Short mmCIF file of C-alpha atoms and ligand atoms in Angstrom, two decimals:
data_model
loop_
_atom_site.label_atom_id
_atom_site.label_comp_id
_atom_site.label_asym_id
_atom_site.label_seq_id
_atom_site.Cartn_x
_atom_site.Cartn_y
_atom_site.Cartn_z
CA MET A 330 0.09 25.64 -13.29
CA GLN A 331 1.08 22.02 -14.53
CA MET A 332 3.59 19.83 -12.93
CA HIS A 333 5.90 16.70 -14.01
CA ALA A 334 4.61 13.03 -11.98
CA TRP A 335 5.60 9.81 -12.24
CA VAL A 336 2.11 8.21 -13.05
CA GLN A 337 0.99 5.03 -13.23
CA THR A 338 -2.17 4.36 -16.28
CA THR A 339 -1.66 0.06 -16.57
CA PHE A 340 -1.45 -2.14 -14.40
CA GLY A 341 1.90 -4.95 -15.34
CA GLY A 342 5.06 -3.89 -14.08
CA PRO A 343 7.82 -0.74 -14.03
CA GLU A 344 6.73 0.21 -17.88
CA SER A 345 3.33 0.94 -16.88
CA VAL A 346 4.07 4.56 -14.81
CA ALA A 347 5.57 7.38 -17.16
CA LEU A 348 6.46 10.55 -16.82
CA GLN A 349 3.55 13.09 -17.47
CA ASP A 350 2.91 16.57 -17.39
CA ILE A 351 -0.06 17.04 -15.94
CA PRO A 352 -2.30 19.81 -14.29
CA ARG A 353 -0.53 20.66 -10.79
CA PRO A 354 -3.33 19.62 -7.74
CA ILE A 355 -5.10 22.50 -5.42
CA PRO A 356 -5.67 22.40 -2.16
CA LYS A 357 -9.08 22.34 -0.54
CA ALA A 358 -10.09 24.48 2.62
CA ASP A 359 -7.87 21.87 4.77
CA GLU A 360 -5.45 21.14 2.53
CA VAL A 361 -2.06 22.33 1.70
CA LEU A 362 0.40 22.26 -1.95
CA VAL A 363 3.57 20.71 -0.42
CA GLN A 364 6.63 20.82 -3.32
CA VAL A 365 7.86 17.28 -2.82
CA ARG A 366 11.53 17.73 -2.23
CA ALA A 367 12.45 14.40 -1.61
CA CYS A 368 9.58 10.59 -1.71
CA ALA A 369 11.14 7.20 -0.35
CA LEU A 370 10.32 4.15 -1.98
CA ASN A 371 8.30 1.17 -0.14
CA ARG A 372 7.42 -2.23 -1.47
CA LEU A 373 4.08 -1.29 -2.06
CA ASP A 374 4.54 1.42 -4.55
CA LEU A 375 6.36 -1.89 -6.69
CA LEU A 376 3.21 -4.47 -5.57
CA GLN A 377 0.41 -2.26 -6.61
CA GLN A 378 2.29 -1.65 -10.58
CA VAL A 379 1.12 -4.96 -10.67
CA ALA A 380 -1.98 -5.56 -9.50
CA PRO A 381 -4.12 -3.35 -6.29
CA LEU A 382 -3.85 -4.45 -3.48
CA VAL A 383 -5.16 -1.57 -1.15
CA PRO A 384 -8.87 -1.27 -1.73
CA GLY A 385 -9.83 2.04 -2.80
CA PHE A 386 -6.45 2.12 -5.68
CA SER A 387 -7.61 4.18 -8.61
CA LEU A 388 -5.65 4.59 -12.16
CA PRO A 389 -4.10 6.68 -12.87
CA HIS A 390 -2.37 7.08 -10.05
CA ILE A 391 0.85 8.54 -8.20
CA ALA A 392 3.18 6.12 -6.20
CA GLY A 393 4.73 7.77 -3.13
CA MET A 394 4.21 7.43 0.31
CA ASP A 395 6.93 9.12 2.25
CA VAL A 396 7.23 12.57 1.38
CA ALA A 397 9.54 15.63 2.50
CA GLY A 398 9.16 19.19 1.05
CA ILE A 399 8.43 22.79 1.33
CA VAL A 400 4.58 23.98 1.89
CA SER A 401 3.72 26.10 -0.72
CA ALA A 402 -0.19 26.97 -0.63
CA THR A 403 -2.65 27.19 1.62
CA GLY A 404 -6.37 25.93 0.65
CA GLY A 405 -7.64 27.91 3.59
CA SER A 406 -6.16 29.18 7.48
CA GLU A 407 -5.96 25.71 8.95
CA GLY A 408 -2.72 25.84 6.64
CA GLU A 409 -1.22 29.75 6.83
CA ALA A 410 1.61 28.74 9.50
CA LEU A 411 2.67 26.48 7.58
CA VAL A 412 3.25 27.73 3.98
CA GLY A 413 7.06 28.31 3.77
CA ARG A 414 7.68 25.82 6.40
CA PRO A 415 9.51 22.55 5.96
CA VAL A 416 7.58 19.43 6.40
CA VAL A 417 7.73 16.06 6.38
CA ILE A 418 3.76 14.12 5.44
CA ASP A 419 2.03 11.58 7.68
CA PRO A 420 0.30 9.68 4.71
CA VAL A 421 -2.54 8.80 6.78
CA VAL A 422 -4.80 11.16 5.68
CA THR A 423 -8.74 10.68 8.13
CA CYS A 424 -11.84 12.53 9.01
CA GLY A 425 -10.38 13.86 11.99
CA ASP A 426 -13.85 13.36 13.57
CA CYS A 427 -14.69 9.30 14.03
CA ALA A 428 -15.01 7.78 17.21
CA TRP A 429 -11.49 5.80 16.13
CA CYS A 430 -9.78 9.23 13.95
CA ARG A 431 -10.74 11.32 18.24
CA ARG A 432 -9.34 7.91 20.06
CA ASP A 433 -5.86 8.89 18.11
CA GLU A 434 -6.51 5.46 16.54
CA PRO A 435 -6.63 6.67 13.07
CA GLY A 436 -5.35 3.44 11.41
CA PHE A 437 -9.30 2.36 11.90
CA CYS A 438 -11.19 5.11 10.40
CA PRO A 439 -13.18 3.91 7.93
CA SER A 440 -12.73 6.58 5.66
CA LEU A 441 -8.84 5.99 5.41
CA ARG A 442 -7.33 7.38 2.42
CA THR A 443 -3.02 6.31 2.52
CA ILE A 444 -1.28 9.58 -0.23
CA GLY A 445 0.67 7.25 -2.59
CA SER A 446 -1.57 4.33 -2.36
CA THR A 447 -5.43 5.39 -2.60
CA ARG A 448 -4.44 9.08 -3.13
CA ALA A 449 -2.08 11.38 -5.54
CA GLY A 450 1.66 10.96 -4.12
CA GLY A 451 5.00 12.03 -3.72
CA LEU A 452 6.57 10.96 -6.94
CA ALA A 453 5.80 14.20 -8.75
CA GLU A 454 6.24 17.82 -7.90
CA TYR A 455 3.62 18.46 -5.68
CA VAL A 456 1.87 16.82 -3.85
CA VAL A 457 -1.75 17.94 -1.65
CA ALA A 458 -2.23 16.83 2.17
CA PRO A 459 -4.11 18.04 4.13
CA ALA A 460 -2.55 20.23 7.06
CA ARG A 461 -2.73 18.61 10.03
CA ASN A 462 -0.75 15.59 8.19
CA CYS A 463 2.25 17.77 7.63
CA HIS A 464 5.27 18.13 10.53
CA VAL A 465 7.22 20.63 10.17
CA TYR A 466 10.80 19.67 11.41
CA ASP A 467 14.30 21.50 11.84
CA PRO A 468 16.21 21.85 8.71
CA GLU A 469 19.24 22.26 10.66
CA ASN A 470 20.15 19.17 11.27
CA LEU A 471 17.69 16.94 8.62
CA SER A 472 17.13 17.06 5.70
CA PRO A 473 14.59 16.53 3.43
CA VAL A 474 16.34 12.93 2.33
CA MET A 475 16.85 11.88 5.85
CA MET A 476 12.98 13.07 6.65
CA ALA A 477 11.13 10.56 3.97
CA SER A 478 12.87 7.77 5.08
CA VAL A 479 10.23 8.37 8.61
CA PRO A 480 7.15 8.26 7.45
CA VAL A 481 6.30 4.71 6.89
CA ALA A 482 8.86 1.85 8.21
CA SER A 483 9.83 4.12 10.88
CA VAL A 484 6.58 5.41 12.75
CA THR A 485 4.95 1.05 11.84
CA ALA A 486 8.29 -0.12 13.93
CA TRP A 487 7.75 2.77 16.45
CA HIS A 488 3.99 1.39 17.05
CA GLY A 489 4.86 -2.70 15.90
CA LEU A 490 7.36 -2.43 18.65
CA LEU A 491 6.59 -0.77 21.42
CA GLY A 492 2.92 -0.01 20.65
CA ALA A 493 1.41 -2.95 19.67
CA GLY A 494 4.35 -5.21 21.09
CA ARG A 495 5.01 -3.05 24.09
CA LEU A 496 8.92 -4.47 24.09
CA GLN A 497 11.05 -4.50 27.41
CA ALA A 498 14.62 -3.78 27.93
CA GLY A 499 16.45 -7.24 28.52
CA GLU A 500 13.41 -8.17 26.18
CA THR A 501 14.90 -10.68 23.15
CA ILE A 502 14.04 -9.39 20.06
CA VAL A 503 13.30 -10.97 16.76
CA ILE A 504 13.49 -8.49 13.09
CA PRO A 505 13.32 -10.01 9.73
CA GLY A 506 14.53 -7.95 6.57
CA ALA A 507 16.75 -6.27 8.59
CA GLY A 508 17.67 -4.36 5.30
CA SER A 509 14.69 -3.08 4.28
CA GLY A 510 13.48 0.60 5.82
CA LEU A 511 11.71 -1.18 8.25
CA GLY A 512 14.29 -2.94 9.50
CA THR A 513 16.86 -0.54 10.22
CA ALA A 514 14.21 1.54 11.90
CA GLY A 515 13.31 -1.50 13.99
CA ILE A 516 16.57 -2.30 14.91
CA GLN A 517 17.84 1.12 16.70
CA ILE A 518 14.44 1.16 18.01
CA ALA A 519 14.52 -1.86 20.16
CA ARG A 520 18.25 -0.89 20.75
CA ARG A 521 17.16 2.63 21.95
CA THR A 522 14.45 0.12 24.30
CA GLY A 523 17.58 -1.56 25.67
CA ALA A 524 15.77 -4.44 23.92
CA ARG A 525 18.65 -7.24 23.00
CA VAL A 526 18.48 -7.88 19.43
CA ILE A 527 18.76 -10.74 16.99
CA ALA A 528 18.34 -9.70 13.29
CA LEU A 529 17.37 -12.15 9.95
CA ALA A 530 18.97 -10.95 6.67
CA ALA A 531 19.19 -12.15 3.55
CA GLY A 532 23.30 -12.50 2.62
CA ALA A 533 26.26 -12.27 4.95
CA GLU A 534 26.59 -8.58 3.87
CA LYS A 535 23.60 -7.79 5.01
CA CYS A 536 23.94 -9.32 8.00
CA ARG A 537 27.09 -7.57 8.94
CA ALA A 538 25.48 -3.94 8.36
CA ALA A 539 22.81 -4.76 11.05
CA GLU A 540 24.99 -5.76 13.29
CA ALA A 541 26.87 -2.20 12.63
CA LEU A 542 23.97 -0.85 12.99
CA GLY A 543 23.67 -2.76 16.55
CA ALA A 544 21.85 -5.84 16.75
CA GLU A 545 23.76 -8.50 18.48
CA ILE A 546 24.16 -11.48 15.83
CA ALA A 547 22.42 -11.49 12.87
CA PHE A 548 21.77 -14.65 10.92
CA ASP A 549 21.68 -15.03 7.53
CA ARG A 550 18.42 -16.47 6.70
CA THR A 551 19.67 -18.10 3.38
CA ALA A 552 22.00 -19.59 4.85
CA VAL A 553 21.04 -21.41 8.25
CA ASP A 554 18.08 -22.96 10.48
CA TRP A 555 16.93 -19.12 11.86
CA VAL A 556 14.92 -20.83 14.18
CA ALA A 557 17.47 -22.93 15.83
CA ALA A 558 19.87 -20.53 15.88
CA VAL A 559 17.35 -17.71 17.76
CA ARG A 560 17.07 -21.55 20.04
CA GLY A 561 20.75 -21.62 20.87
CA HIS A 562 21.67 -18.88 20.93
CA THR A 563 18.87 -16.97 23.06
CA GLY A 564 19.10 -21.00 24.84
CA HIS A 565 15.37 -20.80 25.21
CA GLY A 566 13.84 -18.93 22.53
CA ALA A 567 12.82 -15.56 21.59
CA ASP A 568 10.85 -13.03 24.04
CA PHE A 569 9.31 -11.42 21.18
CA VAL A 570 9.26 -12.09 16.85
CA TRP A 571 8.23 -9.97 14.37
CA ASP A 572 6.78 -10.82 11.68
CA SER A 573 6.93 -8.68 8.50
CA ILE A 574 6.43 -11.35 6.55
CA GLY A 575 3.23 -13.66 7.35
CA GLY A 576 3.18 -16.68 5.04
CA ALA A 577 5.37 -19.20 6.08
CA PHE A 578 7.06 -17.12 8.17
CA LEU A 579 3.60 -17.14 11.28
CA GLN A 580 4.76 -20.64 12.31
CA GLN A 581 8.85 -20.09 12.32
CA ALA A 582 8.41 -16.99 14.29
CA ILE A 583 5.44 -19.05 17.30
CA ASP A 584 8.93 -21.61 16.95
CA ALA A 585 11.29 -19.36 17.34
CA CYS A 586 9.29 -17.64 20.75
CA ARG A 587 10.23 -18.80 24.12
CA ILE A 588 7.40 -19.89 26.90
CA GLY A 589 5.53 -17.31 27.21
CA GLY A 590 6.59 -15.65 24.06
CA ARG A 591 4.83 -13.28 21.79
CA VAL A 592 4.65 -12.77 17.83
CA ILE A 593 3.08 -9.48 16.76
CA LEU A 594 2.05 -9.45 12.94
CA SER A 595 2.58 -6.90 11.01
CA GLY A 596 2.55 -7.14 7.19
CA THR A 597 2.60 -9.97 4.67
CA THR A 598 5.23 -9.28 2.42
CA ALA A 599 4.88 -13.82 2.41
CA GLY A 600 1.30 -13.99 1.83
CA ASN A 601 -1.88 -13.20 3.26
CA ASP A 602 -2.83 -16.99 4.73
CA SER A 603 -0.67 -18.97 7.01
CA THR A 604 -0.92 -22.16 8.29
CA ILE A 605 0.03 -23.08 12.01
CA ARG A 606 0.42 -25.67 14.09
CA ASN A 607 -1.97 -24.57 17.15
CA THR A 608 -0.35 -26.52 19.36
CA SER A 609 2.59 -24.76 19.18
CA LEU A 610 0.50 -22.00 20.61
CA PHE A 611 -1.09 -23.38 23.69
CA HIS A 612 0.55 -25.24 25.30
CA PHE A 613 3.06 -22.73 25.56
CA GLY A 614 1.37 -20.25 26.21
CA ARG A 615 2.60 -17.99 23.39
CA SER A 616 0.82 -15.12 22.16
CA LEU A 617 0.24 -13.52 18.22
CA ILE A 618 -0.86 -9.60 18.23
CA GLY A 619 -2.39 -8.10 15.66
CA HIS A 620 -0.29 -4.55 14.88
CA GLY A 621 -3.07 -2.15 13.58
CA GLY A 622 -2.05 1.06 12.93
CA TYR A 623 0.29 3.50 14.09
CA THR A 624 -0.78 6.58 15.99
CA ARG A 625 -0.84 10.01 15.34
CA ARG A 626 1.40 10.59 18.07
CA GLU A 627 3.26 7.42 17.46
CA MET A 628 4.02 9.83 14.57
CA ARG A 629 5.14 13.54 16.46
CA GLU A 630 7.23 11.13 19.04
CA THR A 631 9.00 9.18 16.08
CA ILE A 632 9.74 13.08 14.16
CA ALA A 633 11.11 13.70 17.40
CA ALA A 634 13.92 10.50 17.90
CA TYR A 635 14.89 11.44 14.75
CA GLN A 636 15.29 15.35 15.48
CA THR A 637 17.07 13.98 18.92
CA GLY A 638 19.49 11.84 17.13
CA ALA A 639 18.16 9.32 19.02
CA LEU A 640 17.36 7.52 15.49
CA THR A 641 19.31 8.04 12.47
CA ALA A 642 17.92 7.81 8.59
CA VAL A 643 19.28 4.57 6.77
CA ILE A 644 19.40 5.68 3.04
CA ASP A 645 20.20 3.01 0.81
CA SER A 646 21.13 5.51 -2.50
CA LEU A 647 19.43 8.34 -3.87
CA TYR A 648 18.31 8.98 -7.48
CA SER A 649 17.47 12.28 -9.48
CA PHE A 650 13.34 12.59 -10.12
CA PRO A 651 14.19 10.88 -13.67
CA ASP A 652 15.68 8.12 -12.37
CA VAL A 653 12.57 6.96 -10.93
CA PRO A 654 12.83 3.82 -12.81
CA ALA A 655 16.53 3.26 -11.73
CA ALA A 656 15.27 3.10 -8.33
CA PHE A 657 12.18 1.53 -8.77
CA ALA A 658 15.03 -1.68 -10.54
CA LYS A 659 16.54 -1.65 -7.58
CA LEU A 660 14.25 -1.91 -5.01
CA LYS A 661 13.03 -4.72 -6.96
CA SER A 662 15.93 -6.99 -7.07
CA GLY A 663 16.39 -6.56 -3.48
CA GLU A 664 19.63 -5.63 -3.03
CA PHE A 665 19.57 -2.82 -0.80
CA PHE A 666 20.37 -2.10 3.54
CA GLY A 667 17.98 0.72 4.49
CA LYS A 668 15.82 2.96 2.71
CA ILE A 669 15.37 4.16 -1.63
CA VAL A 670 14.94 7.57 -1.46
CA ILE A 671 14.01 10.41 -4.91
CA SER A 672 15.33 13.18 -4.65
CA ILE A 673 13.40 16.17 -6.46
CA GLN A 674 14.54 20.13 -7.70
ZN1 ZN B 707 -11.89 8.89 11.11
#
């Protein structure tokens, strides 16, 4: 049996990916075959077209970490109850048996692979995933397009703000990249927690959209000194700055904190290396906290929040399967607010 898939065979950019007719994957005993209905894009999909960033990446590769679809076959008895059900896939595939997996901290599993990054992803008509990674959702009020927007951005935001960051009601949090999937999920999660949100975005239009989503105020970080703006708005600095950017942003994030405030490190889109003034931390009792990986419990909690309507998928745009190159061009442009999703079949 064959299927269509967007396959990356070289490095270089969007032209390294082409639509191919390839054999449909066969699930192993603990896996299921999922007919992909929707797949959302993430920045890593774009970055790995240029160079391998995640250890274990190999060519040929099928990108797409955020997948929702229908289970069409099972490789063994574990997935039997899933056949025919609509599922959203947790892309983090682990051994399920090591000390970290048993403690529900799969992000630290030594054999971790990620669907769409270090194993075949969802920019295809079919994808294989372990049965235990498939979370059934109720299609009554949720669509595959909405669910495909959930795993990478929303569960990461849920873990970063509530798990690693321990965000509390009444605290003030700074959320950068307000138009990204992480940002739109983060703003909603913070508001739902009762926190006050200061959003950062590029451009006035995204700032207004962030405020419409629940931010108390949004600053255009291409136009103003956002650290001064945050200090001015709060009077003493933020309780919590979510650094999903890295690079030079980290020192700014520290400077935007109040005395005793904290920065959660959860991304390095601006670079893996940062230089900081030690005194800006130890003189003021501020903390840096590493994000780590989300837990399976947090994955279930996030899906439940969408199921009940506590969180809403923010979809920037929807593309058809043949239009994947145009979707990548949109992602590369940075001109979007919310997730870019591919509808398949
Ligand atoms: Zn493990």
